[in-house]
Amino acid sequence: MSPELLDRALSGMVQPKYPNLLIDYLQAEDAGVFLINDDLALVQTLDFFPPIVDDPYNFGQIAACNALSDIYAMGAIPKTAMSIVCFPDDTLDIGILREIMNGALDKLMEAETALLGGHSISDSEIKFGLSISGFVNPNKMIKNNTPRDGDIIIVTKPIGTGIINTVLKADMASPELINIAIKYMTQLNKTASEIALKYDISCGTDVTGFGFLGHLVEMIQNSELGAVVEYDKMIILPEVLEFTKMGLVPAGAYNNKNYRSCYINNFANIPAEKMDILFDPQTSGGLILGVAPNQAEAMLQEMKSSGIDAFICGQFTKDVSRIEVIA
Ligand code: CO
Ligand code: CO
């Protein structure tokens, strides 16, 4: 959840240029990629975190969806999983861990991904996650930093789960609101990734800790392009704007803003609560995809008819050098 920590710890460190190594920690990609042969590469990722919802079964589902997401963001197919478990077995019933594992296994089955095993330690706080391995054709993998001028930006899940999780911790979220957030956090990015691969896409990533704009910054920062984003075209989860105005914003959103507001052209002119939402760290968020303009509407419609609440909210363009937000 805090990739910056690892980036800082690894800063300046390099490893040998292994001939089959395509993507490692030096590139800010969603997952590492290691070439097996000309048209097959191994894709690996790892994610774990403390519970974000009260129900252990739901937490297991969310953790699995979140871990699988980086594989789907690369356009890869997940195959195997290893679980990472920290659990206070001296104070909590093992049945809670069984429920977490049950939720994770259900999502892994939906993803046709085999749980091979894992590692667990006794710890004062529950933390759970998975390392996922998958395969991709290296010539067809989706990269996060290769936008194309004019491509339309499509996002495949509504924004606002970080803020709702903060509201939940403050005990102010209604059961209906919690259920809406859980519905999206437990939705695999499998179908969105499969549909995206049928269209002329230039780039893609998933929305997680950096928030929508933070991940969009990663997509453009080493390119010649910028992006224009229209806030009013985005689907924001219900009540999120109201709670944001009340200050129920996760610390991560402020960190994201501090770190990346310099990439937003008109940052100071956008209402602060809208920027909080655009930088809200998501757990198990949707994909951000760049798709050819003449195919964007068809891709959007195919996603919608598959039960994905996707939306078009902007465009990559060389007309701006950074990100222009219209709000
Ligand atoms: Co990612
Ligand atoms: Co992560």
CSV table of C-alpha atoms and ligand atoms in Angstrom, one decimal:
chain,number,residue,atom,x,y,z
A,1,MET,CA,0.0,0.0,0.0
A,2,SER,CA,3.0,2.3,0.4
A,3,PRO,CA,5.1,1.7,-2.6
A,4,GLU,CA,6.9,5.0,-2.0
A,5,LEU,CA,8.6,3.4,1.1
A,6,LEU,CA,10.0,0.6,-1.0
A,7,ASP,CA,11.0,3.1,-3.8
A,8,ARG,CA,12.9,5.1,-1.2
A,9,ALA,CA,14.6,2.1,0.3
A,10,LEU,CA,15.6,0.8,-3.1
A,11,SER,CA,16.6,4.3,-4.4
A,12,GLY,CA,19.8,4.1,-6.4
A,13,MET,CA,20.1,0.4,-6.1
A,14,VAL,CA,20.4,-1.6,-9.3
A,15,GLN,CA,20.7,-5.3,-10.1
A,16,PRO,CA,22.3,-7.0,-13.0
A,17,LYS,CA,20.6,-6.6,-16.4
A,18,TYR,CA,19.3,-10.2,-16.6
A,19,PRO,CA,18.6,-10.9,-20.3
A,20,ASN,CA,15.0,-12.1,-19.7
A,21,LEU,CA,14.1,-9.3,-17.3
A,22,LEU,CA,11.6,-7.0,-18.9
A,23,ILE,CA,10.1,-5.0,-16.0
A,24,ASP,CA,11.5,-4.7,-12.5
A,25,TYR,CA,11.1,-2.1,-9.6
A,26,LEU,CA,12.9,0.6,-11.6
A,27,GLN,CA,9.9,1.0,-13.8
A,28,ALA,CA,6.7,2.1,-12.0
A,29,GLU,CA,4.6,-0.6,-13.6
A,30,ASP,CA,1.8,-2.6,-12.0
A,31,ALA,CA,3.7,-5.8,-12.0
A,32,GLY,CA,7.1,-7.3,-12.7
A,33,VAL,CA,7.6,-9.1,-16.0
A,34,PHE,CA,10.1,-11.9,-16.8
A,35,LEU,CA,10.4,-13.3,-20.4
A,36,ILE,CA,10.1,-17.0,-20.7
A,37,ASN,CA,10.1,-17.2,-24.5
A,38,ASP,CA,9.3,-15.0,-27.5
A,39,ASP,CA,5.5,-15.0,-26.8
A,40,LEU,CA,5.3,-15.9,-23.1
A,41,ALA,CA,6.2,-13.9,-20.1
A,42,LEU,CA,5.8,-14.4,-16.3
A,43,VAL,CA,4.0,-11.5,-14.5
A,44,GLN,CA,4.3,-11.2,-10.7
A,45,THR,CA,2.8,-9.0,-8.1
A,46,LEU,CA,2.2,-8.8,-4.3
A,47,ASP,CA,-0.1,-6.8,-2.2
A,48,PHE,CA,-1.3,-7.0,1.5
A,49,PHE,CA,-2.8,-4.7,4.0
A,50,PRO,CA,-4.8,-4.6,7.3
A,51,PRO,CA,-8.6,-5.1,7.2
A,52,ILE,CA,-10.5,-2.2,5.7
A,53,VAL,CA,-14.0,-3.7,6.3
A,54,ASP,CA,-15.3,-5.4,9.4
A,55,ASP,CA,-16.5,-8.6,7.8
A,56,PRO,CA,-13.6,-11.1,7.4
A,57,TYR,CA,-15.1,-12.9,4.4
A,58,ASN,CA,-15.5,-9.5,2.6
A,59,PHE,CA,-12.0,-8.5,3.5
A,60,GLY,CA,-10.6,-11.7,2.1
A,61,GLN,CA,-12.5,-11.1,-1.2
A,62,ILE,CA,-11.3,-7.5,-1.4
A,63,ALA,CA,-7.7,-8.4,-0.7
A,64,ALA,CA,-7.8,-11.1,-3.4
A,65,CYS,CA,-9.4,-8.7,-6.0
A,66,ASN,CA,-6.9,-6.1,-5.2
A,67,ALA,CA,-3.9,-8.4,-5.5
A,68,LEU,CA,-5.3,-9.9,-8.8
A,69,SER,CA,-5.9,-6.4,-10.2
A,70,ASP,CA,-2.2,-5.6,-11.1
A,71,ILE,CA,-2.1,-8.8,-13.2
A,72,TYR,CA,-5.3,-7.7,-15.1
A,73,ALA,CA,-3.9,-4.2,-15.4
A,74,MET,CA,-1.0,-5.6,-17.4
A,75,GLY,CA,-3.4,-7.5,-19.7
A,76,ALA,CA,-2.2,-10.7,-18.2
A,77,ILE,CA,-4.0,-13.9,-17.1
A,78,PRO,CA,-3.5,-14.9,-13.4
A,79,LYS,CA,-2.6,-18.5,-12.8
A,80,THR,CA,-1.3,-19.0,-9.2
A,81,ALA,CA,-1.4,-17.4,-5.8
A,82,MET,CA,0.5,-17.5,-2.5
A,83,SER,CA,-1.1,-16.0,0.6
A,84,ILE,CA,0.7,-13.7,3.1
A,85,VAL,CA,-0.9,-13.8,6.6
A,86,CYS,CA,-0.3,-11.9,9.8
A,87,PHE,CA,-2.7,-13.0,12.5
A,88,PRO,CA,-3.0,-12.5,16.3
A,89,ASP,CA,-3.8,-16.2,17.1
A,90,ASP,CA,-3.4,-15.5,20.8
A,91,THR,CA,-6.4,-13.1,20.9
A,92,LEU,CA,-8.5,-13.9,17.9
A,93,ASP,CA,-10.4,-17.1,16.9
A,94,ILE,CA,-8.8,-18.9,14.0
A,95,GLY,CA,-12.4,-19.0,12.5
A,96,ILE,CA,-11.8,-15.3,11.5
A,97,LEU,CA,-8.8,-16.3,9.5
A,98,ARG,CA,-10.8,-19.2,7.9
A,99,GLU,CA,-13.4,-16.6,6.8
A,100,ILE,CA,-10.7,-14.4,5.3
A,101,MET,CA,-9.3,-17.3,3.4
A,102,ASN,CA,-12.8,-18.4,2.3
A,103,GLY,CA,-13.4,-15.0,0.8
A,104,ALA,CA,-10.0,-15.0,-0.9
A,105,LEU,CA,-10.5,-18.5,-2.3
A,106,ASP,CA,-13.9,-17.6,-3.7
A,107,LYS,CA,-12.4,-14.7,-5.7
A,108,LEU,CA,-9.4,-16.8,-6.7
A,109,MET,CA,-11.8,-19.4,-8.1
A,110,GLU,CA,-13.7,-16.7,-10.0
A,111,ALA,CA,-10.3,-15.7,-11.5
A,112,GLU,CA,-9.4,-19.4,-12.2
A,113,THR,CA,-6.3,-18.9,-10.1
A,114,ALA,CA,-4.9,-21.7,-8.0
A,115,LEU,CA,-3.8,-21.1,-4.4
A,116,LEU,CA,-0.5,-22.9,-4.0
A,117,GLY,CA,0.2,-22.1,-0.3
A,118,GLY,CA,1.7,-19.2,1.5
A,119,HIS,CA,3.2,-18.0,4.7
A,120,SER,CA,1.8,-16.9,8.0
A,121,ILE,CA,3.1,-15.4,11.2
A,122,SER,CA,1.7,-14.5,14.6
A,123,ASP,CA,1.4,-10.7,14.8
A,124,SER,CA,-0.5,-8.2,16.9
A,125,GLU,CA,-2.6,-7.0,13.9
A,126,ILE,CA,-4.3,-8.8,11.1
A,127,LYS,CA,-2.7,-8.2,7.7
A,128,PHE,CA,-3.6,-10.3,4.7
A,129,GLY,CA,-2.8,-10.3,1.0
A,130,LEU,CA,-1.5,-12.4,-1.9
A,131,SER,CA,1.3,-12.7,-4.3
A,132,ILE,CA,-0.1,-13.5,-7.8
A,133,SER,CA,1.7,-14.9,-10.8
A,134,GLY,CA,0.3,-14.9,-14.3
A,135,PHE,CA,1.2,-15.1,-17.9
A,136,VAL,CA,1.1,-12.5,-20.7
A,137,ASN,CA,2.2,-12.4,-24.4
A,138,PRO,CA,4.9,-9.7,-24.0
A,139,ASN,CA,4.0,-8.2,-27.3
A,140,LYS,CA,0.4,-7.6,-26.2
A,141,MET,CA,0.9,-6.6,-22.6
A,142,ILE,CA,-0.7,-3.3,-21.4
A,143,LYS,CA,1.9,-0.8,-20.2
A,144,ASN,CA,1.0,2.1,-18.0
A,145,ASN,CA,3.3,4.8,-19.5
A,146,THR,CA,2.6,4.6,-23.2
A,147,PRO,CA,-0.4,6.9,-23.9
A,148,ARG,CA,-1.1,8.0,-27.4
A,149,ASP,CA,-2.1,11.4,-28.5
A,150,GLY,CA,-5.9,11.7,-28.8
A,151,ASP,CA,-6.7,8.5,-26.9
A,152,ILE,CA,-9.9,8.6,-24.8
A,153,ILE,CA,-9.6,7.9,-21.1
A,154,ILE,CA,-11.9,5.2,-19.7
A,155,VAL,CA,-12.2,4.2,-16.1
A,156,THR,CA,-13.9,1.0,-15.2
A,157,LYS,CA,-15.1,1.5,-11.6
A,158,PRO,CA,-16.6,4.6,-9.7
A,159,ILE,CA,-14.2,6.6,-7.5
A,160,GLY,CA,-14.5,7.1,-3.7
A,161,THR,CA,-13.8,3.9,-1.8
A,162,GLY,CA,-11.0,5.4,0.2
A,163,ILE,CA,-13.2,8.2,1.5
A,164,ILE,CA,-16.0,5.6,2.2
A,165,ASN,CA,-13.5,3.5,4.2
A,166,THR,CA,-12.7,6.6,6.2
A,167,VAL,CA,-16.3,7.2,6.8
A,168,LEU,CA,-16.7,3.6,7.9
A,169,LYS,CA,-13.9,3.9,10.4
A,170,ALA,CA,-15.6,7.0,11.8
A,171,ASP,CA,-18.7,4.8,12.2
A,172,MET,CA,-20.7,7.2,10.0
A,173,ALA,CA,-21.4,5.0,7.0
A,174,SER,CA,-24.8,3.5,6.4
A,175,PRO,CA,-25.0,-0.2,5.7
A,176,GLU,CA,-26.2,0.7,2.2
A,177,LEU,CA,-23.1,2.8,1.5
A,178,ILE,CA,-20.8,0.1,2.9
A,179,ASN,CA,-22.5,-2.4,0.6
A,180,ILE,CA,-22.0,-0.2,-2.5
A,181,ALA,CA,-18.3,0.2,-1.7
A,182,ILE,CA,-17.9,-3.6,-1.1
A,183,LYS,CA,-19.7,-4.4,-4.3
A,184,TYR,CA,-17.1,-2.5,-6.3
A,185,MET,CA,-14.1,-3.5,-4.2
A,186,THR,CA,-15.0,-7.2,-4.7
A,187,GLN,CA,-15.5,-6.8,-8.5
A,188,LEU,CA,-12.6,-8.4,-10.4
A,189,ASN,CA,-11.0,-6.4,-13.1
A,190,LYS,CA,-11.0,-9.6,-15.2
A,191,THR,CA,-13.8,-8.8,-17.6
A,192,ALA,CA,-12.7,-5.2,-18.0
A,193,SER,CA,-9.2,-6.4,-18.9
A,194,GLU,CA,-10.5,-9.0,-21.3
A,195,ILE,CA,-12.8,-6.5,-23.0
A,196,ALA,CA,-10.0,-3.9,-23.2
A,197,LEU,CA,-7.7,-6.3,-25.0
A,198,LYS,CA,-10.3,-6.6,-27.9
A,199,TYR,CA,-9.9,-2.9,-28.7
A,200,ASP,CA,-7.1,-0.6,-29.8
A,201,ILE,CA,-5.7,0.5,-26.5
A,202,SER,CA,-2.4,2.3,-25.9
A,203,CYS,CA,-2.0,2.1,-22.1
A,204,GLY,CA,-3.6,1.0,-18.9
A,205,THR,CA,-3.1,0.7,-15.2
A,206,ASP,CA,-5.4,0.2,-12.1
A,207,VAL,CA,-6.5,2.9,-9.7
A,208,THR,CA,-5.1,2.1,-6.2
A,209,GLY,CA,-3.1,4.0,-3.6
A,210,PHE,CA,-2.1,7.1,-5.6
A,211,GLY,CA,-5.7,7.8,-6.5
A,212,PHE,CA,-7.1,8.4,-10.0
A,213,LEU,CA,-5.0,11.5,-10.7
A,214,GLY,CA,-1.9,10.0,-9.1
A,215,HIS,CA,-2.0,7.0,-11.4
A,216,LEU,CA,-2.9,9.3,-14.4
A,217,VAL,CA,0.3,11.3,-13.5
A,218,GLU,CA,2.3,8.0,-13.7
A,219,MET,CA,0.8,7.4,-17.2
A,220,ILE,CA,1.9,10.8,-18.6
A,221,GLN,CA,4.9,11.9,-16.7
A,222,ASN,CA,7.5,10.3,-19.0
A,223,SER,CA,5.6,10.9,-22.2
A,224,GLU,CA,5.3,13.9,-24.5
A,225,LEU,CA,1.6,14.1,-23.6
A,226,GLY,CA,-0.7,15.5,-21.0
A,227,ALA,CA,-4.3,14.8,-20.3
A,228,VAL,CA,-7.6,16.6,-20.0
A,229,VAL,CA,-10.0,15.3,-17.3
A,230,GLU,CA,-13.6,16.3,-16.8
A,231,TYR,CA,-14.7,15.9,-13.2
A,232,ASP,CA,-18.4,16.0,-14.1
A,233,LYS,CA,-18.1,13.0,-16.4
A,234,MET,CA,-16.7,10.8,-13.7
A,235,ILE,CA,-18.9,8.4,-11.6
A,236,ILE,CA,-18.3,9.2,-8.0
A,237,LEU,CA,-19.8,6.9,-5.3
A,238,PRO,CA,-22.9,8.3,-3.5
A,239,GLU,CA,-22.4,10.7,-0.5
A,240,VAL,CA,-18.6,10.9,-1.2
A,241,LEU,CA,-18.7,14.6,-2.1
A,242,GLU,CA,-20.7,15.4,1.1
A,243,PHE,CA,-18.4,13.4,3.4
A,244,THR,CA,-15.4,15.0,1.7
A,245,LYS,CA,-16.7,18.5,2.5
A,246,MET,CA,-17.0,17.3,6.1
A,247,GLY,CA,-13.2,16.5,6.1
A,248,LEU,CA,-13.6,12.7,6.1
A,249,VAL,CA,-10.7,12.3,3.8
A,250,PRO,CA,-8.0,9.6,4.2
A,251,ALA,CA,-4.4,10.8,5.0
A,252,GLY,CA,-3.3,9.1,1.8
A,253,ALA,CA,-5.3,11.6,-0.3
A,254,TYR,CA,-3.4,14.5,1.2
A,255,ASN,CA,-0.1,12.7,0.7
A,256,ASN,CA,-1.0,12.1,-3.0
A,257,LYS,CA,-1.9,15.7,-3.4
A,258,ASN,CA,1.3,17.0,-1.8
A,259,TYR,CA,3.4,14.6,-4.0
A,260,ARG,CA,1.7,15.1,-7.3
A,261,SER,CA,-0.3,18.4,-7.4
A,262,CYS,CA,2.7,19.9,-9.3
A,263,TYR,CA,1.5,17.9,-12.3
A,264,ILE,CA,-2.0,19.5,-12.3
A,265,ASN,CA,-2.0,22.7,-14.3
A,266,ASN,CA,-4.8,24.5,-12.6
A,267,PHE,CA,-4.6,22.8,-9.2
A,268,ALA,CA,-5.3,25.9,-7.1
A,269,ASN,CA,-8.5,26.7,-9.1
A,270,ILE,CA,-10.2,23.4,-8.5
A,271,PRO,CA,-12.4,23.1,-5.4
A,272,ALA,CA,-10.3,21.3,-2.7
A,273,GLU,CA,-13.0,18.6,-2.1
A,274,LYS,CA,-13.0,17.6,-5.7
A,275,MET,CA,-9.2,17.3,-5.7
A,276,ASP,CA,-9.5,15.2,-2.6
A,277,ILE,CA,-11.8,12.8,-4.5
A,278,LEU,CA,-9.6,12.8,-7.6
A,279,PHE,CA,-6.6,11.9,-5.4
A,280,ASP,CA,-8.6,9.5,-3.1
A,281,PRO,CA,-6.6,6.3,-2.6
A,282,GLN,CA,-8.7,3.4,-3.9
A,283,THR,CA,-8.6,-0.2,-2.7
A,284,SER,CA,-9.3,-2.7,-5.5
A,285,GLY,CA,-10.1,0.2,-7.9
A,286,GLY,CA,-10.9,0.0,-11.6
A,287,LEU,CA,-8.7,0.2,-14.6
A,288,ILE,CA,-7.7,3.5,-16.3
A,289,LEU,CA,-7.4,2.8,-20.1
A,290,GLY,CA,-6.4,4.8,-23.1
A,291,VAL,CA,-8.4,3.8,-26.2
A,292,ALA,CA,-8.5,5.0,-29.8
A,293,PRO,CA,-11.1,7.7,-30.1
A,294,ASN,CA,-13.1,5.8,-32.8
A,295,GLN,CA,-13.4,2.8,-30.6
A,296,ALA,CA,-14.0,4.4,-27.2
A,297,GLU,CA,-17.8,4.4,-27.3
A,298,ALA,CA,-18.0,0.8,-28.5
A,299,MET,CA,-15.6,-0.3,-25.7
A,300,LEU,CA,-17.6,1.6,-23.1
A,301,GLN,CA,-20.9,0.1,-24.3
A,302,GLU,CA,-19.5,-3.5,-24.2
A,303,MET,CA,-18.2,-2.9,-20.7
A,304,LYS,CA,-21.6,-1.5,-19.6
A,305,SER,CA,-23.5,-4.4,-21.0
A,306,SER,CA,-21.1,-6.7,-19.1
A,307,GLY,CA,-22.1,-5.1,-15.8
A,308,ILE,CA,-19.1,-2.8,-15.5
A,309,ASP,CA,-19.9,0.8,-14.4
A,310,ALA,CA,-17.3,2.3,-16.7
A,311,PHE,CA,-17.1,5.9,-17.8
A,312,ILE,CA,-15.3,8.1,-20.2
A,313,CYS,CA,-13.8,11.2,-18.5
A,314,GLY,CA,-11.0,12.6,-20.6
A,315,GLN,CA,-8.4,12.4,-23.2
A,316,PHE,CA,-4.6,12.1,-23.6
A,317,THR,CA,-3.4,15.1,-25.7
A,318,LYS,CA,-0.2,16.9,-26.7
A,319,ASP,CA,-2.2,20.2,-26.3
A,320,VAL,CA,-1.3,20.3,-22.6
A,321,SER,CA,2.0,19.2,-21.1
A,322,ARG,CA,0.5,18.1,-17.8
A,323,ILE,CA,-3.0,17.4,-16.5
A,324,GLU,CA,-5.8,19.9,-17.0
A,325,VAL,CA,-8.8,19.2,-14.8
A,326,ILE,CA,-12.1,20.7,-15.7
A,327,ALA,CA,-14.3,20.9,-12.6
B,1,CO,CO,-1.5,-1.2,-10.0
B,2,CO,CO,0.3,-2.5,-4.4
